Amino acid sequence: MKVQPEEEQRIVAAIEAAERVTSGEVRVHLNSTCSGDALKDAQKAFRNLGMHRTAERNGILFYLALESHKFAVLGDQGIHDRVGQSFWDGIRDAMVPELRAGRWVEAMEFGIAEAGRALAEHFPHQGTRDRDELSNEVSRR
Ligand code: CA
Ligand code: CA
């Protein structure tokens, strides 16, 4: 499945907007297929992307296998401890209807905004001291 440059740009813009108000980091990883468990693949991608290395352990990863229609969202220990599993479940449940309808970019934009709100609440932006610890580019495999 082909991802259009403008689709990718919309996702990057959503990540940038989210990170403007938080020290937390959001990434999106797109796979074409996923044969097994999406959460396991997402955890693997999380590590491969070095997302466990943020200072406050507040990275959030959205994982989507476009052709397999599999999806997972997970956060590092710092943010997970504050929001709990129900938060990830809530984001997922809210995104599923859009994903099912094929509106995956809209689903991502919504999820990223929700993740950004939670991050901003627990990890406010640090002004000039804030660093972009993880690239905002969409990761592809
Ligand atoms: Ca940051
Ligand atoms: Ca970033």
PDB file of C-alpha atoms and ligand atoms in Angstrom:
ATOM      1  CA  MET A   1       0.000   0.000   0.000  1.00  0.00           C
ATOM      2  CA  LYS A   2       1.355   3.316  -1.046  1.00  0.00           C
ATOM      3  CA  VAL A   3       1.539   6.193   1.401  1.00  0.00           C
ATOM      4  CA  GLN A   4       1.263   9.587  -0.250  1.00  0.00           C
ATOM      5  CA  PRO A   5       3.792  12.272   0.690  1.00  0.00           C
ATOM      6  CA  GLU A   6       0.974  14.575   1.775  1.00  0.00           C
ATOM      7  CA  GLU A   7      -0.393  11.881   4.081  1.00  0.00           C
ATOM      8  CA  GLU A   8       2.999  11.564   5.688  1.00  0.00           C
ATOM      9  CA  GLN A   9       3.247  15.358   5.980  1.00  0.00           C
ATOM     10  CA  ARG A  10      -0.095  15.539   7.770  1.00  0.00           C
ATOM     11  CA  ILE A  11       1.146  13.040  10.330  1.00  0.00           C
ATOM     12  CA  VAL A  12       4.416  14.902  10.837  1.00  0.00           C
ATOM     13  CA  ALA A  13       2.437  18.129  11.290  1.00  0.00           C
ATOM     14  CA  ALA A  14       0.233  16.450  13.904  1.00  0.00           C
ATOM     15  CA  ILE A  15       3.327  15.240  15.786  1.00  0.00           C
ATOM     16  CA  GLU A  16       4.893  18.701  15.654  1.00  0.00           C
ATOM     17  CA  ALA A  17       1.701  20.284  16.968  1.00  0.00           C
ATOM     18  CA  ALA A  18       1.513  17.774  19.822  1.00  0.00           C
ATOM     19  CA  GLU A  19       5.144  18.252  20.802  1.00  0.00           C
ATOM     20  CA  ARG A  20       4.830  22.023  20.910  1.00  0.00           C
ATOM     21  CA  VAL A  21       3.131  21.778  24.312  1.00  0.00           C
ATOM     22  CA  THR A  22       4.940  18.847  25.879  1.00  0.00           C
ATOM     23  CA  SER A  23       8.434  17.545  26.519  1.00  0.00           C
ATOM     24  CA  GLY A  24       7.080  14.128  25.539  1.00  0.00           C
ATOM     25  CA  GLU A  25       7.806  12.522  22.202  1.00  0.00           C
ATOM     26  CA  VAL A  26       5.407  10.956  19.714  1.00  0.00           C
ATOM     27  CA  ARG A  27       6.394   8.686  16.852  1.00  0.00           C
ATOM     28  CA  VAL A  28       4.492   6.862  14.141  1.00  0.00           C
ATOM     29  CA  HIS A  29       5.762   3.607  12.662  1.00  0.00           C
ATOM     30  CA  LEU A  30       4.148   2.221   9.513  1.00  0.00           C
ATOM     31  CA  ASN A  31       4.575  -1.356   8.377  1.00  0.00           C
ATOM     32  CA  SER A  32       2.925  -2.833   5.342  1.00  0.00           C
ATOM     33  CA  THR A  33       2.210  -6.173   6.973  1.00  0.00           C
ATOM     34  CA  CYS A  34       2.228  -7.734  10.409  1.00  0.00           C
ATOM     35  CA  SER A  35       1.821 -11.486  10.622  1.00  0.00           C
ATOM     36  CA  GLY A  36       1.709 -11.802  14.373  1.00  0.00           C
ATOM     37  CA  ASP A  37       0.749  -9.695  17.329  1.00  0.00           C
ATOM     38  CA  ALA A  38       0.667  -5.951  16.634  1.00  0.00           C
ATOM     39  CA  LEU A  39       1.602  -5.033  20.195  1.00  0.00           C
ATOM     40  CA  LYS A  40       4.687  -7.276  20.103  1.00  0.00           C
ATOM     41  CA  ASP A  41       5.762  -5.748  16.791  1.00  0.00           C
ATOM     42  CA  ALA A  42       5.128  -2.297  18.209  1.00  0.00           C
ATOM     43  CA  GLN A  43       7.277  -3.071  21.257  1.00  0.00           C
ATOM     44  CA  LYS A  44      10.052  -4.243  18.952  1.00  0.00           C
ATOM     45  CA  ALA A  45       9.801  -1.073  16.857  1.00  0.00           C
ATOM     46  CA  PHE A  46       9.782   0.989  20.056  1.00  0.00           C
ATOM     47  CA  ARG A  47      13.153  -0.452  21.038  1.00  0.00           C
ATOM     48  CA  ASN A  48      14.612  -0.317  17.523  1.00  0.00           C
ATOM     49  CA  LEU A  49      13.752   3.371  17.353  1.00  0.00           C
ATOM     50  CA  GLY A  50      15.488   3.978  20.686  1.00  0.00           C
ATOM     51  CA  MET A  51      12.259   5.303  22.143  1.00  0.00           C
ATOM     52  CA  HIS A  52      13.126   4.022  25.626  1.00  0.00           C
ATOM     53  CA  ARG A  53      15.997   6.501  25.799  1.00  0.00           C
ATOM     54  CA  THR A  54      14.089   9.732  26.455  1.00  0.00           C
ATOM     55  CA  ALA A  55      15.077  11.506  29.665  1.00  0.00           C
ATOM     56  CA  GLU A  56      11.605  11.331  31.196  1.00  0.00           C
ATOM     57  CA  ARG A  57      10.604   8.036  29.596  1.00  0.00           C
ATOM     58  CA  ASN A  58       7.677   9.763  27.942  1.00  0.00           C
ATOM     59  CA  GLY A  59       7.707   8.519  24.359  1.00  0.00           C
ATOM     60  CA  ILE A  60       4.498   7.280  22.727  1.00  0.00           C
ATOM     61  CA  LEU A  61       4.481   5.087  19.639  1.00  0.00           C
ATOM     62  CA  PHE A  62       1.646   4.558  17.187  1.00  0.00           C
ATOM     63  CA  TYR A  63       2.176   1.396  15.184  1.00  0.00           C
ATOM     64  CA  LEU A  64       0.110   0.632  12.095  1.00  0.00           C
ATOM     65  CA  ALA A  65       0.446  -2.246   9.625  1.00  0.00           C
ATOM     66  CA  LEU A  66      -1.490  -0.846   6.694  1.00  0.00           C
ATOM     67  CA  GLU A  67      -2.122  -3.988   4.675  1.00  0.00           C
ATOM     68  CA  SER A  68      -2.727  -6.264   7.632  1.00  0.00           C
ATOM     69  CA  HIS A  69      -5.045  -3.713   9.270  1.00  0.00           C
ATOM     70  CA  LYS A  70      -3.275  -4.127  12.574  1.00  0.00           C
ATOM     71  CA  PHE A  71      -2.686  -1.376  15.034  1.00  0.00           C
ATOM     72  CA  ALA A  72      -1.171  -0.736  18.454  1.00  0.00           C
ATOM     73  CA  VAL A  73      -0.325   2.246  20.610  1.00  0.00           C
ATOM     74  CA  LEU A  74       2.020   2.151  23.575  1.00  0.00           C
ATOM     75  CA  GLY A  75       3.876   4.514  25.833  1.00  0.00           C
ATOM     76  CA  ASP A  76       7.104   4.356  27.767  1.00  0.00           C
ATOM     77  CA  GLN A  77       7.200   3.828  31.531  1.00  0.00           C
ATOM     78  CA  GLY A  78       7.049   7.506  32.498  1.00  0.00           C
ATOM     79  CA  ILE A  79       3.799   8.265  30.709  1.00  0.00           C
ATOM     80  CA  HIS A  80       2.352   4.777  31.217  1.00  0.00           C
ATOM     81  CA  ASP A  81       2.701   5.090  34.997  1.00  0.00           C
ATOM     82  CA  ARG A  82       0.640   8.275  34.889  1.00  0.00           C
ATOM     83  CA  VAL A  83      -2.146   7.382  32.486  1.00  0.00           C
ATOM     84  CA  GLY A  84      -2.451   3.600  32.906  1.00  0.00           C
ATOM     85  CA  GLN A  85      -3.558   0.935  30.456  1.00  0.00           C
ATOM     86  CA  SER A  86      -7.083   2.333  30.177  1.00  0.00           C
ATOM     87  CA  PHE A  87      -5.696   5.390  28.402  1.00  0.00           C
ATOM     88  CA  TRP A  88      -4.142   3.340  25.592  1.00  0.00           C
ATOM     89  CA  ASP A  89      -7.280   1.245  25.327  1.00  0.00           C
ATOM     90  CA  GLY A  90      -9.353   4.425  25.083  1.00  0.00           C
ATOM     91  CA  ILE A  91      -7.232   5.882  22.286  1.00  0.00           C
ATOM     92  CA  ARG A  92      -7.321   2.599  20.408  1.00  0.00           C
ATOM     93  CA  ASP A  93     -11.088   2.243  20.730  1.00  0.00           C
ATOM     94  CA  ALA A  94     -11.585   5.807  19.535  1.00  0.00           C
ATOM     95  CA  MET A  95      -9.365   5.246  16.493  1.00  0.00           C
ATOM     96  CA  VAL A  96     -10.754   1.899  15.370  1.00  0.00           C
ATOM     97  CA  PRO A  97     -13.872   3.216  13.548  1.00  0.00           C
ATOM     98  CA  GLU A  98     -11.779   5.590  11.415  1.00  0.00           C
ATOM     99  CA  LEU A  99      -9.199   2.886  10.769  1.00  0.00           C
ATOM    100  CA  ARG A 100     -11.921   0.447   9.719  1.00  0.00           C
ATOM    101  CA  ALA A 101     -13.304   3.059   7.363  1.00  0.00           C
ATOM    102  CA  GLY A 102      -9.876   3.400   5.753  1.00  0.00           C
ATOM    103  CA  ARG A 103      -9.321   6.885   7.135  1.00  0.00           C
ATOM    104  CA  TRP A 104      -6.038   5.997   8.746  1.00  0.00           C
ATOM    105  CA  VAL A 105      -4.534   9.479   8.506  1.00  0.00           C
ATOM    106  CA  GLU A 106      -7.541  10.973  10.301  1.00  0.00           C
ATOM    107  CA  ALA A 107      -7.308   8.206  12.892  1.00  0.00           C
ATOM    108  CA  MET A 108      -3.644   8.992  13.448  1.00  0.00           C
ATOM    109  CA  GLU A 109      -4.271  12.727  13.669  1.00  0.00           C
ATOM    110  CA  PHE A 110      -6.898  12.112  16.322  1.00  0.00           C
ATOM    111  CA  GLY A 111      -4.744   9.667  18.280  1.00  0.00           C
ATOM    112  CA  ILE A 112      -1.676  11.890  18.149  1.00  0.00           C
ATOM    113  CA  ALA A 113      -3.705  14.863  19.413  1.00  0.00           C
ATOM    114  CA  GLU A 114      -5.070  12.775  22.302  1.00  0.00           C
ATOM    115  CA  ALA A 115      -1.601  11.510  23.149  1.00  0.00           C
ATOM    116  CA  GLY A 116      -0.298  15.077  23.017  1.00  0.00           C
ATOM    117  CA  ARG A 117      -2.975  16.271  25.435  1.00  0.00           C
ATOM    118  CA  ALA A 118      -2.088  13.583  27.972  1.00  0.00           C
ATOM    119  CA  LEU A 119       1.628  14.250  27.576  1.00  0.00           C
ATOM    120  CA  ALA A 120       1.111  18.003  28.002  1.00  0.00           C
ATOM    121  CA  GLU A 121      -0.788  17.410  31.221  1.00  0.00           C
ATOM    122  CA  HIS A 122       1.934  15.287  32.785  1.00  0.00           C
ATOM    123  CA  PHE A 123       5.034  16.529  30.968  1.00  0.00           C
ATOM    124  CA  PRO A 124       4.663  20.206  30.063  1.00  0.00           C
ATOM    125  CA  HIS A 125       6.935  21.712  27.466  1.00  0.00           C
ATOM    126  CA  GLN A 126      10.248  22.923  28.914  1.00  0.00           C
ATOM    127  CA  GLY A 127      10.638  26.017  26.794  1.00  0.00           C
ATOM    128  CA  THR A 128      14.103  26.682  25.487  1.00  0.00           C
ATOM    129  CA  ARG A 129      15.488  23.701  27.426  1.00  0.00           C
ATOM    130  CA  ASP A 130      13.218  21.302  25.539  1.00  0.00           C
ATOM    131  CA  ARG A 131      14.858  19.112  22.962  1.00  0.00           C
ATOM    132  CA  ASP A 132      13.335  17.146  20.136  1.00  0.00           C
ATOM    133  CA  GLU A 133      14.594  13.839  21.471  1.00  0.00           C
ATOM    134  CA  LEU A 134      13.017  11.667  18.791  1.00  0.00           C
ATOM    135  CA  SER A 135      12.538  12.498  15.133  1.00  0.00           C
ATOM    136  CA  ASN A 136       9.056  13.567  14.063  1.00  0.00           C
ATOM    137  CA  GLU A 137       9.427  11.772  10.747  1.00  0.00           C
ATOM    138  CA  VAL A 138       7.253   8.760  10.061  1.00  0.00           C
ATOM    139  CA  SER A 139       9.253   5.578  10.488  1.00  0.00           C
ATOM    140  CA  ARG A 140       8.714   3.005   7.720  1.00  0.00           C
ATOM    141  CA  ARG A 141       9.691  -0.557   7.223  1.00  0.00           C
TER     142      ARG A 141
HETATM  143 CA    CA B   1      10.762  17.067  23.331  1.00  0.00          CA
HETATM  144 CA    CA B   2       9.870  14.518  18.296  1.00  0.00          CA
END
